[in-house]
Coordinates of C-alpha atoms (C1' of nucleotides) in Angstrom, one line a residue:
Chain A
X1 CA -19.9 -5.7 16.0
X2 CA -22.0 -7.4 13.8
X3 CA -23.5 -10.7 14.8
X4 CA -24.5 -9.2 18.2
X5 CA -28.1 -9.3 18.6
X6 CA -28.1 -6.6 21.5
X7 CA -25.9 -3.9 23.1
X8 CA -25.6 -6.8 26.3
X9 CA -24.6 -9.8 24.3
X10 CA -21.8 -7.3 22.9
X11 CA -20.5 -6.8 26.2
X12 CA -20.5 -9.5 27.8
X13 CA -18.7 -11.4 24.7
X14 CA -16.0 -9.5 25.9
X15 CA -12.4 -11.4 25.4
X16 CA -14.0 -14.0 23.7
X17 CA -14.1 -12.5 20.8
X18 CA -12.0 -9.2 20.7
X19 CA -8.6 -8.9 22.4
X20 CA -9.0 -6.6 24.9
X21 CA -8.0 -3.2 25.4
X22 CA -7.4 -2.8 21.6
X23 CA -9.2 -1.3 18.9
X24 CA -9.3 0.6 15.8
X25 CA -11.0 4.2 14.2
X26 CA -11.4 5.1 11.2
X27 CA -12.0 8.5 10.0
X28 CA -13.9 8.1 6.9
X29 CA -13.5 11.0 4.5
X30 CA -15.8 11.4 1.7
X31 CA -16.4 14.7 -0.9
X32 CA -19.9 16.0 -1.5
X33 CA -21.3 19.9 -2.6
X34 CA -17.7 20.5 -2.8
X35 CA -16.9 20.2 0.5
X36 CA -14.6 17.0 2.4
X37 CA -16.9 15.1 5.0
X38 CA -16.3 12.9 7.9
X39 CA -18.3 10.3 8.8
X40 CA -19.4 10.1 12.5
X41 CA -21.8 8.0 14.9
X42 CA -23.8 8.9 17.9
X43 CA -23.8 7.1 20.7
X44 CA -27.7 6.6 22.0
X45 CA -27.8 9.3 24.7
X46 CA -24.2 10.3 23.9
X47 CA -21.9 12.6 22.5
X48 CA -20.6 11.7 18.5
X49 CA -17.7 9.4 18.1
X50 CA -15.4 8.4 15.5
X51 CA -16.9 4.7 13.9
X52 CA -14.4 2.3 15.2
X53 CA -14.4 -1.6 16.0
X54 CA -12.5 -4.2 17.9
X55 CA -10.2 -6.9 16.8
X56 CA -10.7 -10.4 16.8
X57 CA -8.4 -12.7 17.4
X58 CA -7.7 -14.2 14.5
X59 CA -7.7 -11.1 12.7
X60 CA -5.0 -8.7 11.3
X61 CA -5.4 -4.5 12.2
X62 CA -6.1 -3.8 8.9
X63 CA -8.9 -6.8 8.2
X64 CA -10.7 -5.3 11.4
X65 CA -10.6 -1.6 10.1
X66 CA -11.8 -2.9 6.5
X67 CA -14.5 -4.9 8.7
X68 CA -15.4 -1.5 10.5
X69 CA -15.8 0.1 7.6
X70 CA -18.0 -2.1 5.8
X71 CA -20.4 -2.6 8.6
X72 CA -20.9 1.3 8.7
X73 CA -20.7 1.5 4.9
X74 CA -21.4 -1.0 3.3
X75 CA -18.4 -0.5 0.9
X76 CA -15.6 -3.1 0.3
X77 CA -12.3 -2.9 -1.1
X78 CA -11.8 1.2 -0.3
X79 CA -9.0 3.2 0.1
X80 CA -7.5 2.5 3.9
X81 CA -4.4 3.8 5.6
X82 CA -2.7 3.4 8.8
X83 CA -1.5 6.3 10.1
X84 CA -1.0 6.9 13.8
X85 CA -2.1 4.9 17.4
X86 CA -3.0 6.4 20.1
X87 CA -2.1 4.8 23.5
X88 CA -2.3 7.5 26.6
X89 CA -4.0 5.7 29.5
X90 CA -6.1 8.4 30.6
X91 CA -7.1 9.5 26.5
X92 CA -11.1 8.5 27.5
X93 CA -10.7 10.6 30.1
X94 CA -12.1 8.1 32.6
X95 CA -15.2 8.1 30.8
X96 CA -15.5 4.3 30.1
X97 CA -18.0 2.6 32.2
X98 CA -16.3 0.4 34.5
X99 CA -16.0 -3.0 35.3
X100 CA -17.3 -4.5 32.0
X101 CA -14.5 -5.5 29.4
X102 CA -15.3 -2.5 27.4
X103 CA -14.5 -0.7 30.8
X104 CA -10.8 -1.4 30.4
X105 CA -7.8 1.1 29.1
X106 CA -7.9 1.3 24.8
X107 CA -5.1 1.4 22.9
X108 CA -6.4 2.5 19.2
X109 CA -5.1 2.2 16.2
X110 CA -6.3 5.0 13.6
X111 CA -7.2 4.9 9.9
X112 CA -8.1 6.7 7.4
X113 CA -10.3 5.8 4.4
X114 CA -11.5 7.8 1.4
X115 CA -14.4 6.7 0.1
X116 CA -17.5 8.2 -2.7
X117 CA -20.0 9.4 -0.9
X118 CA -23.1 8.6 -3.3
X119 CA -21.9 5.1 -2.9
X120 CA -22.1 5.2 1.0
X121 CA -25.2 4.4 3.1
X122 CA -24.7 4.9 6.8
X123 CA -25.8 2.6 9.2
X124 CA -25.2 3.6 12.7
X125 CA -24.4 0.3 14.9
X126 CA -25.7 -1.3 18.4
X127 CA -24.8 1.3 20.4
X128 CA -25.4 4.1 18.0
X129 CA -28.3 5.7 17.2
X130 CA -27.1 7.7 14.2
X131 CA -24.2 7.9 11.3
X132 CA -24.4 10.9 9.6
X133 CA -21.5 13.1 7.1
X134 CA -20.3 16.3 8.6
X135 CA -18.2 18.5 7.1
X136 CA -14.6 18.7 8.5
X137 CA -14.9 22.1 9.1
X138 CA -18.0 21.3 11.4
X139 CA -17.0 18.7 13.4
X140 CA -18.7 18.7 16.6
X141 CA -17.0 17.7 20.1
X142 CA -16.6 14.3 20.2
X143 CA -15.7 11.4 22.7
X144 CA -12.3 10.9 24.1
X145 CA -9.6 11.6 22.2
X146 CA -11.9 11.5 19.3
X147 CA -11.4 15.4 17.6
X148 CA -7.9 14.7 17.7
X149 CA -7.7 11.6 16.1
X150 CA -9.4 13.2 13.5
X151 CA -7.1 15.8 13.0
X152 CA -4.3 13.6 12.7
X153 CA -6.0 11.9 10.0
X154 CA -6.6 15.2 8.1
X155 CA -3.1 16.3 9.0
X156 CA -1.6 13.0 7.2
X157 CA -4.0 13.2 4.1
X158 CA -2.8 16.5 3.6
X159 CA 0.8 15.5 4.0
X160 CA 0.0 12.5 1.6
X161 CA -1.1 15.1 -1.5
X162 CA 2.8 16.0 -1.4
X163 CA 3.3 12.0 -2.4
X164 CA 0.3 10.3 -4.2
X165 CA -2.6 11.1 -6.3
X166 CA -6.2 12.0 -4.8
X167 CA -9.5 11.4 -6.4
X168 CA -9.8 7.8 -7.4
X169 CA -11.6 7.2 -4.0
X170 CA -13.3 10.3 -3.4
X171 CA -14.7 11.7 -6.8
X172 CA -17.7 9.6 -8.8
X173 CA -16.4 7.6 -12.0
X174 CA -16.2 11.1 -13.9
X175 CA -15.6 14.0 -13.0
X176 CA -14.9 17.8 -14.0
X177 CA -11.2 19.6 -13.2
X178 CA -12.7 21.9 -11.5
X179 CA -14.6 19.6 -8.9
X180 CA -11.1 17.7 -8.5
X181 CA -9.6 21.4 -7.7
X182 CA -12.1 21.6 -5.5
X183 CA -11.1 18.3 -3.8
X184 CA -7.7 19.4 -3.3
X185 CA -8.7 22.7 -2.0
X186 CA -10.9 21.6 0.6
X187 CA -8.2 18.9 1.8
X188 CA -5.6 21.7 2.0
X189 CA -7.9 24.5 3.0
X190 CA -6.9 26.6 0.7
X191 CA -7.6 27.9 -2.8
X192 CA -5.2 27.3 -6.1
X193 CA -4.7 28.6 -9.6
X194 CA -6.9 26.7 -12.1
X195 CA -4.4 27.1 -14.6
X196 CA -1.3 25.7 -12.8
X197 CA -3.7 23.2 -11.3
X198 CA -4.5 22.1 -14.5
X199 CA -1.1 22.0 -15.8
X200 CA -0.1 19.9 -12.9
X201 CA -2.5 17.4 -13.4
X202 CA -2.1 17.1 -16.6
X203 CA 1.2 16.3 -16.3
X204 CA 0.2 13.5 -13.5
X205 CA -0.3 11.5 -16.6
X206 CA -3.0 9.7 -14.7
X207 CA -6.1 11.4 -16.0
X208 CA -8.0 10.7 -19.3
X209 CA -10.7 13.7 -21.1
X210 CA -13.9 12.2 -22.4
X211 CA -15.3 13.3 -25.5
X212 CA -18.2 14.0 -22.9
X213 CA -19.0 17.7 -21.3
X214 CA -20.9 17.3 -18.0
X215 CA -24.2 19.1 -18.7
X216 CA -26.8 20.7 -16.7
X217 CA -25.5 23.1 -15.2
X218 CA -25.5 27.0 -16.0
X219 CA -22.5 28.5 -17.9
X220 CA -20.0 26.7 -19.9
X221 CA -19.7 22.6 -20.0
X222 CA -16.7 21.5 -18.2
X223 CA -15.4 18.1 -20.0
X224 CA -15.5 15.2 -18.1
X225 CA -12.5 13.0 -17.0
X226 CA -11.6 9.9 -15.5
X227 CA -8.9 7.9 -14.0
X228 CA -6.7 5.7 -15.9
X229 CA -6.5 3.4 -12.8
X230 CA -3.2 1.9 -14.6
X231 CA -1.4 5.1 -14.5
X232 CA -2.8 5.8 -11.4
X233 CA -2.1 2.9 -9.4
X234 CA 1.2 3.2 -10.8
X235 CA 1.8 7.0 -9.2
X236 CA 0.6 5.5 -6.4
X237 CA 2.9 3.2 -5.9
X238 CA 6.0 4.9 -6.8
X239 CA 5.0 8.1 -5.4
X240 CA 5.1 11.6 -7.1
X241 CA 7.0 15.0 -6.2
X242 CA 4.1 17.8 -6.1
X243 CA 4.4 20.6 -3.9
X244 CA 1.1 22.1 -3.1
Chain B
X1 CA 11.9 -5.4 31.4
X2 CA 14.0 -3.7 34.3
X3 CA 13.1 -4.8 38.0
X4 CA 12.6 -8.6 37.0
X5 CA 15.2 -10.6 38.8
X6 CA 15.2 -13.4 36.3
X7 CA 13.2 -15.1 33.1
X8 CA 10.9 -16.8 34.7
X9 CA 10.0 -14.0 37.1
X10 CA 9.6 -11.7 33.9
X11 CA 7.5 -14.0 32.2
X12 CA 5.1 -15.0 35.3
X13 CA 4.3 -11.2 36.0
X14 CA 2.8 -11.1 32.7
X15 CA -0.7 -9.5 32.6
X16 CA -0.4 -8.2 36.5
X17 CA 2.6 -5.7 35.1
X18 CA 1.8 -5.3 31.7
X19 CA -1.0 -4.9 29.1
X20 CA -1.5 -8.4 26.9
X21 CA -1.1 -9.2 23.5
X22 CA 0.7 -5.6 23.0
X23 CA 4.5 -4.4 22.9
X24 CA 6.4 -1.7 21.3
X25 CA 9.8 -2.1 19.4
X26 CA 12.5 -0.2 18.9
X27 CA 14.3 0.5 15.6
X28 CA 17.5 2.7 17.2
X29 CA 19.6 4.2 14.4
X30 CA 23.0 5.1 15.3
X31 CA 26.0 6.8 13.1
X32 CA 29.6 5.7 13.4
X33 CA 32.5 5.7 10.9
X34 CA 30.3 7.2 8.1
X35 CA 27.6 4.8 8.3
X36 CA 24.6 4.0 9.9
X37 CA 24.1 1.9 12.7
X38 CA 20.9 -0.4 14.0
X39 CA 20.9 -1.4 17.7
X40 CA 19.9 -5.1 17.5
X41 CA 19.5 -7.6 20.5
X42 CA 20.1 -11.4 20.3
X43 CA 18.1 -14.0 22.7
X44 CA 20.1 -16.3 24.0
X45 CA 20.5 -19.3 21.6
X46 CA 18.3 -17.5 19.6
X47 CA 18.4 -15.2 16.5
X48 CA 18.4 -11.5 16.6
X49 CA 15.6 -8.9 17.1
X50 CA 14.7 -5.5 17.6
X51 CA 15.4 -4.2 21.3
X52 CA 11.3 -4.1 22.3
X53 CA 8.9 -3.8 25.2
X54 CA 5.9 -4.0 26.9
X55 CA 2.9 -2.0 28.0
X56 CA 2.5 -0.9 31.6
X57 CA -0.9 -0.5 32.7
X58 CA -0.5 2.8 33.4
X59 CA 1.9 4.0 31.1
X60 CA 1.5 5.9 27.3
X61 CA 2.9 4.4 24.5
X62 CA 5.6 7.0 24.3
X63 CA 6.5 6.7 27.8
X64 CA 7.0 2.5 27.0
X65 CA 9.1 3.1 23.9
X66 CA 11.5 5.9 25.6
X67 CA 11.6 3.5 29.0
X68 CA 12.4 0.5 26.4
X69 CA 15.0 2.8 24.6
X70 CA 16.4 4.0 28.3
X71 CA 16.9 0.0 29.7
X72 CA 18.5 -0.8 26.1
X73 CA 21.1 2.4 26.1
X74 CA 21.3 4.3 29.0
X75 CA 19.7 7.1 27.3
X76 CA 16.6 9.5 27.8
X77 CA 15.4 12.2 26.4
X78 CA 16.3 11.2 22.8
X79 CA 14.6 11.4 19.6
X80 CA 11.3 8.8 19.3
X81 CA 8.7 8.7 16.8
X82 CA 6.4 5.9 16.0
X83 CA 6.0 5.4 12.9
X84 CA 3.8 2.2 12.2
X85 CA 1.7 -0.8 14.3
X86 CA 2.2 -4.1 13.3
X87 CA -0.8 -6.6 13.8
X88 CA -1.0 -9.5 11.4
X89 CA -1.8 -12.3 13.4
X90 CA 0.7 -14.4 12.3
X91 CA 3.5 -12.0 12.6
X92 CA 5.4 -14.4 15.2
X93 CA 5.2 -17.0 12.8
X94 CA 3.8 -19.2 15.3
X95 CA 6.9 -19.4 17.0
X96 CA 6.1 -17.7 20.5
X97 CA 6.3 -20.1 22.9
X98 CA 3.0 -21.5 24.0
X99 CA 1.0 -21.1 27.2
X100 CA 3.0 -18.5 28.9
X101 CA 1.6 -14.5 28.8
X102 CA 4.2 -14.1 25.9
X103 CA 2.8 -16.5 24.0
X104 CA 0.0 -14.9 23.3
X105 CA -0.3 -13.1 19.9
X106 CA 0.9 -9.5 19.7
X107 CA 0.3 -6.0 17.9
X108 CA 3.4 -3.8 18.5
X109 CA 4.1 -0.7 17.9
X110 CA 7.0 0.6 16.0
X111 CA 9.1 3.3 17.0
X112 CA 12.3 4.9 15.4
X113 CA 15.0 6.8 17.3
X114 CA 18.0 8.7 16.5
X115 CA 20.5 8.5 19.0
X116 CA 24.2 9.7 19.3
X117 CA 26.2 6.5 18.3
X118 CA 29.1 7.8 21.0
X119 CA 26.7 8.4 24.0
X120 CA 25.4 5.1 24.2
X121 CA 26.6 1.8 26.0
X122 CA 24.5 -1.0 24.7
X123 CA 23.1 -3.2 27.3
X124 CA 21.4 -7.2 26.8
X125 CA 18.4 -7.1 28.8
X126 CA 17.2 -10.5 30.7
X127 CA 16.3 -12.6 27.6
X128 CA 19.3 -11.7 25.6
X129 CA 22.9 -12.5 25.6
X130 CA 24.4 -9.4 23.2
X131 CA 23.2 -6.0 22.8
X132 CA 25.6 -4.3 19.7
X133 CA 25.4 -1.9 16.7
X134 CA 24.7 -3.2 13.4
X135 CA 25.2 -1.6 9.9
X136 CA 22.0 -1.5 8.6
X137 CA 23.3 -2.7 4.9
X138 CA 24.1 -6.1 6.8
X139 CA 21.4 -6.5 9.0
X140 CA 21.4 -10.3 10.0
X141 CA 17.8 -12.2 9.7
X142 CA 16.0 -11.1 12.7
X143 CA 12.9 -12.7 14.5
X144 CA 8.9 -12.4 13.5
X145 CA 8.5 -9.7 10.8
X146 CA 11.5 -7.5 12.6
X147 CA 13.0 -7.0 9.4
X148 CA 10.2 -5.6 7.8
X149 CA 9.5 -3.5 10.6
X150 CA 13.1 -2.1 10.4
X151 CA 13.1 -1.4 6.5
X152 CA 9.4 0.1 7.3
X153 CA 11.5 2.6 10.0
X154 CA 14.0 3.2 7.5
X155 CA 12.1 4.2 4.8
X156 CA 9.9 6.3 7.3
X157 CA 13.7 7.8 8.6
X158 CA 14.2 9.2 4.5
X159 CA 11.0 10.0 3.5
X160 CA 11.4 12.7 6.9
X161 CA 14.4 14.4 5.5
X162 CA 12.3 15.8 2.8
X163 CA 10.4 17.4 5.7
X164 CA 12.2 17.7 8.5
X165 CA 16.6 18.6 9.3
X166 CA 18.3 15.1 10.7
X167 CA 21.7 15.2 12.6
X168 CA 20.8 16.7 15.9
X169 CA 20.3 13.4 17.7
X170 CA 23.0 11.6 15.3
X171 CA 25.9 13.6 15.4
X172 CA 28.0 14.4 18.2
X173 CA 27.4 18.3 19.6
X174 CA 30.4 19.6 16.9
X175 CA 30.7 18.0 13.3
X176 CA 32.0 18.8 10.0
X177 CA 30.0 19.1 7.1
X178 CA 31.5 16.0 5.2
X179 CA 30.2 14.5 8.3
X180 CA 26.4 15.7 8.3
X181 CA 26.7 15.2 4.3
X182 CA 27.4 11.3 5.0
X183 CA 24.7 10.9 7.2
X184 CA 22.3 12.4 4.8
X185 CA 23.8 10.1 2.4
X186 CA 24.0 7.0 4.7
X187 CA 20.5 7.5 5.1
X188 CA 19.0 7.7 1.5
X189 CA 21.5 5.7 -0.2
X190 CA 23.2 7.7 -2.7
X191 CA 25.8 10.1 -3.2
X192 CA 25.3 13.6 -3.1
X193 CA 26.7 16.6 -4.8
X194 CA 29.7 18.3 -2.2
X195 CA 28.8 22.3 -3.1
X196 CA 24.9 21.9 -3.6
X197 CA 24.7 20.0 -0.2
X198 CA 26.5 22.5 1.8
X199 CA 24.4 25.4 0.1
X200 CA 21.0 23.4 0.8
X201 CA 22.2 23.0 4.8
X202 CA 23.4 26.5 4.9
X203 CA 20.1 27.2 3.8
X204 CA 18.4 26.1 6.0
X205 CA 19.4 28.3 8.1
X206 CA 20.2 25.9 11.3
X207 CA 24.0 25.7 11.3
X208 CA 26.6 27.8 13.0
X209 CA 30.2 27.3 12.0
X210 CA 32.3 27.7 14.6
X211 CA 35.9 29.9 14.7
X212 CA 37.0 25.9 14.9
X213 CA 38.8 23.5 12.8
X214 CA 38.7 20.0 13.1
X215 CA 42.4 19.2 13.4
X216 CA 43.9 15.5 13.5
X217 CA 43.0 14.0 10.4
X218 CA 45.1 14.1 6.9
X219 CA 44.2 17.0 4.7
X220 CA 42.9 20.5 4.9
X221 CA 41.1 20.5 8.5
X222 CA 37.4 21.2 7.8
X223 CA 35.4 23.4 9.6
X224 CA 33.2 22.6 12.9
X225 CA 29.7 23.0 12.8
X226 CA 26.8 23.1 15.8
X227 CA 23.4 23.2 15.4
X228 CA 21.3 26.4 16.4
X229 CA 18.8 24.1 18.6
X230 CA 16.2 27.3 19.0
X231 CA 16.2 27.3 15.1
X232 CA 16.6 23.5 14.8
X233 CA 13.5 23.0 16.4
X234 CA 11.7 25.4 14.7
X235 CA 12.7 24.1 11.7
X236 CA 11.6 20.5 12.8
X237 CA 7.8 21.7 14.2
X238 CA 7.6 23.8 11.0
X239 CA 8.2 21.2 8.1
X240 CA 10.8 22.2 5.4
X241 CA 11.1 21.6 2.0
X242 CA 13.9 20.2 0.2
X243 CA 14.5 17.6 -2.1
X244 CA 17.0 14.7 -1.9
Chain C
dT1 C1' -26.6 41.0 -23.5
dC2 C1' -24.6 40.0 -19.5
dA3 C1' -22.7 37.6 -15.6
dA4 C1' -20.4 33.6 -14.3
dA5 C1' -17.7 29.7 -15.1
dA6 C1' -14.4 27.1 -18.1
dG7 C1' -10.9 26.6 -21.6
dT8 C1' -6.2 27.9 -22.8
dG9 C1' -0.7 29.9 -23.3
dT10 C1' 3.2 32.9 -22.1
dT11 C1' 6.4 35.2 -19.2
dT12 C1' 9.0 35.3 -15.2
dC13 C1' 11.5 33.9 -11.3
dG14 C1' 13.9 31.0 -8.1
dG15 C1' 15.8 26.9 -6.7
dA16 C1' 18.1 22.8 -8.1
dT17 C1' 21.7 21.0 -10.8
dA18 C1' 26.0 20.7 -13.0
dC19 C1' 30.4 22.0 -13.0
dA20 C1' 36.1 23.7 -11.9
dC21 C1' 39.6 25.8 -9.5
dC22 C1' 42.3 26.8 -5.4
dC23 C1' 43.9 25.6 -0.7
dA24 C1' 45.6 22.9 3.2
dT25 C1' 47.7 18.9 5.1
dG26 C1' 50.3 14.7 6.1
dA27 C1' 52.7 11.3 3.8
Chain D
dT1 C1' 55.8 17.4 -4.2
dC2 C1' 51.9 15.0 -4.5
dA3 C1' 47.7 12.8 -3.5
dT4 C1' 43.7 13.6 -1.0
dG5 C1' 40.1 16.0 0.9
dG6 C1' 37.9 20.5 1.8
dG7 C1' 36.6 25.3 0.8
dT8 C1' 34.1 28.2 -2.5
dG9 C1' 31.3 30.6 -6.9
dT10 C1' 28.9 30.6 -11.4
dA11 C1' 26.2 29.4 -15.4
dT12 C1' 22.3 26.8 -16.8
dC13 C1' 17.9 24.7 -16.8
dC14 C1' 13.5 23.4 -15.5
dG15 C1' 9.5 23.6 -13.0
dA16 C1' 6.4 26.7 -10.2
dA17 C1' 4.1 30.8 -10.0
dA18 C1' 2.0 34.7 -11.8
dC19 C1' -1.0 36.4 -15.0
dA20 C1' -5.4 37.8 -19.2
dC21 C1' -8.2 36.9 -22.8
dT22 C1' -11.7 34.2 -25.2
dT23 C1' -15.7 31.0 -25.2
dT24 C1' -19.9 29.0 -23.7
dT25 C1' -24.1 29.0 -21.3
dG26 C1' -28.5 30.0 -19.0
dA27 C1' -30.8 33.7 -17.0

DNA sequence: TCAAAAGTGTTTCGGATACACCCATGA
DNA sequence: TCATGGGTGTATCCGAAACACTTTTGA
């Protein structure tokens, strides 16, 4: 929505710009104090949403939800999947205001992106008033179809641990094993061995140990790893065989 | 497309009947003589595509893809998932016809379906001239990005088997197990060994073998096999997990 | 010195894989 | 009788899971 000066000129720009009755939503996941967040607006006077945009017409699904997410992020070039679209007529619940071309029945098409949360600085659009984290487990009611959107998204990042590697996205540059045990945990609710844990990503092969331990904080210094995007990318691609 | 008398009435109803610049196609597998089978349409004088649809205003996306999958084969009630949206906006490859409602640009909406090969009576609708079964190892160049959109379904189709039992929708209502073993093998390409498979399925704890043989054929007459649908289903809402 | 977190290795168990022999049938 | 396909069981191996002790650190 950016290039709008004002919530009207939005809505009255209608057709012209967007095609109608499509858009997209993205859940935005992000990791912080060991717990997985969601990133979600507030509509001025309204109930929280999921960010989402519209698609222009010379523009492909994907370019729109990368545009979405930059306007509310600021980031560029993040992780961002496709995963489900959601098309029941009445799934606003007759909640849109009529008669304008944001009145008419949406057909959305959701995403997923993970993203690092230090790097993120939310910016709540025209019609929002604020974009705030919450944790997943704290999600409050939102618009529409909006909580279960969400889910879906959670449902399929779960799923995906099965298949590809986590972290690259979510997890600062380095990073301790046991904050990226955390990460898994908190995706799959649920807590692991550290041990096995280990082992298994270990055997990844897509993780390098610093000569570095992170400091600071009380008891022991974890060491601190990072990525080899190479490998990574790589397990990416062809896919892995976990089972968690 | 049903209740159009001809082309030209199809294509002036346009925006009054359906929602613009959005379909849904169909990828329809099928399994006959021990190999799988793709339902493809061809437009007359034109090349093939996937059997597809449109949006009524009124209508889910589910209900379009299983009313597109009923006008197509005669069939309801059938296995239907979507599995991906398609929406670059050159997908048509600029080669919709201009002007009209269906020229405009479109996002669809992929959907797979498993369907019983012996059950269905393929049927042209109005802008085609042949409706048949194709093996999906000689799939003929199709129209827009419909080939990519079938591989896409296909690779969705054996990435599930991982997850989920196949065969209900595929088979007919008694089969052997060389018979479910070639459609798991039909589906991800490679052989499989004859003792594990059978121990894997039995294992799964969704087959009854019945007091039957199947008789006719040359050879020792295997064994007739049904699904337990109660556990089938189960088994399909639950996940599994096996590896192929 | 103690509590809390982090590093590390071994044993066990189960499921996946590899593999071979006998049986039934029609040609 | 023989070629072909179908039925069945066992030994092996590897990866997952279970599990305990030592080390470091700040309080």
């Amino acid at each position: 929505m950016t290039g709008f000066k004002s919530q009207d000129e939005f809505y009255e720009a209608g057709d012209r710009v967007y095609l109608p009755h499509l858009s997209v939503d993205c859940v935005i996941f992000g990791f912080h104090e060991n717990s997985l967040k969601v990133l979600l607006l507030k509509w001025k006077n309204g109930p929280w949403c999921l960010p989402g945009g519209f698609i222009k017409h010379k523009e492909s699904l994907d370019q729109s939800a990368n545009r979405t997410l930059k306007e509310r992020t600021g980031l560029t070039e993040i992780f961002l999947k496709q995963f489900h679209a959601f098309g029941e007529p009445d799934r606003e619940n007759g909640k849109r205001a009529k008669g304008s071309w944001i009145g008419k029945r949406f057909i959305t098409v959701g995403y997923y992106a993970l993203v690092e949360y230090s790097k993120v600085f939310p910016e709540p659009d025209l019609l929002s008033s604020e974009c705030k984290w919450f944790d997943v487990n704290a999600v409050p009611d939102l618009i529409y179809d909006h909580n279960q959107i969400m889910n879906k998204a959670l449902e399929t990042l779960r799923l995906s641990l099965n298949d590809h590697p986590v972290g690259y996205n979510l997890l600062p540059e380095k990073f301790t094993m046991p904050q990226l045990q955390k990460l898994y945990e908190t995706i799959l609710g649920e807590t692991l061995d550290r041990r096995n844990f280990q082992k298994q990503m270990i055997a990844l092969d897509v993780l390098i140990r610093l000569n570095e331990r992170k400091t600071g904080g009380a008891h022991k210094a974890p060491y601190l790893y990072r990525f080899d995007k190479r490998k990574y990318d790589k397990a990416m691609k062809q896919g892995l065989r976990l089972s968690f």
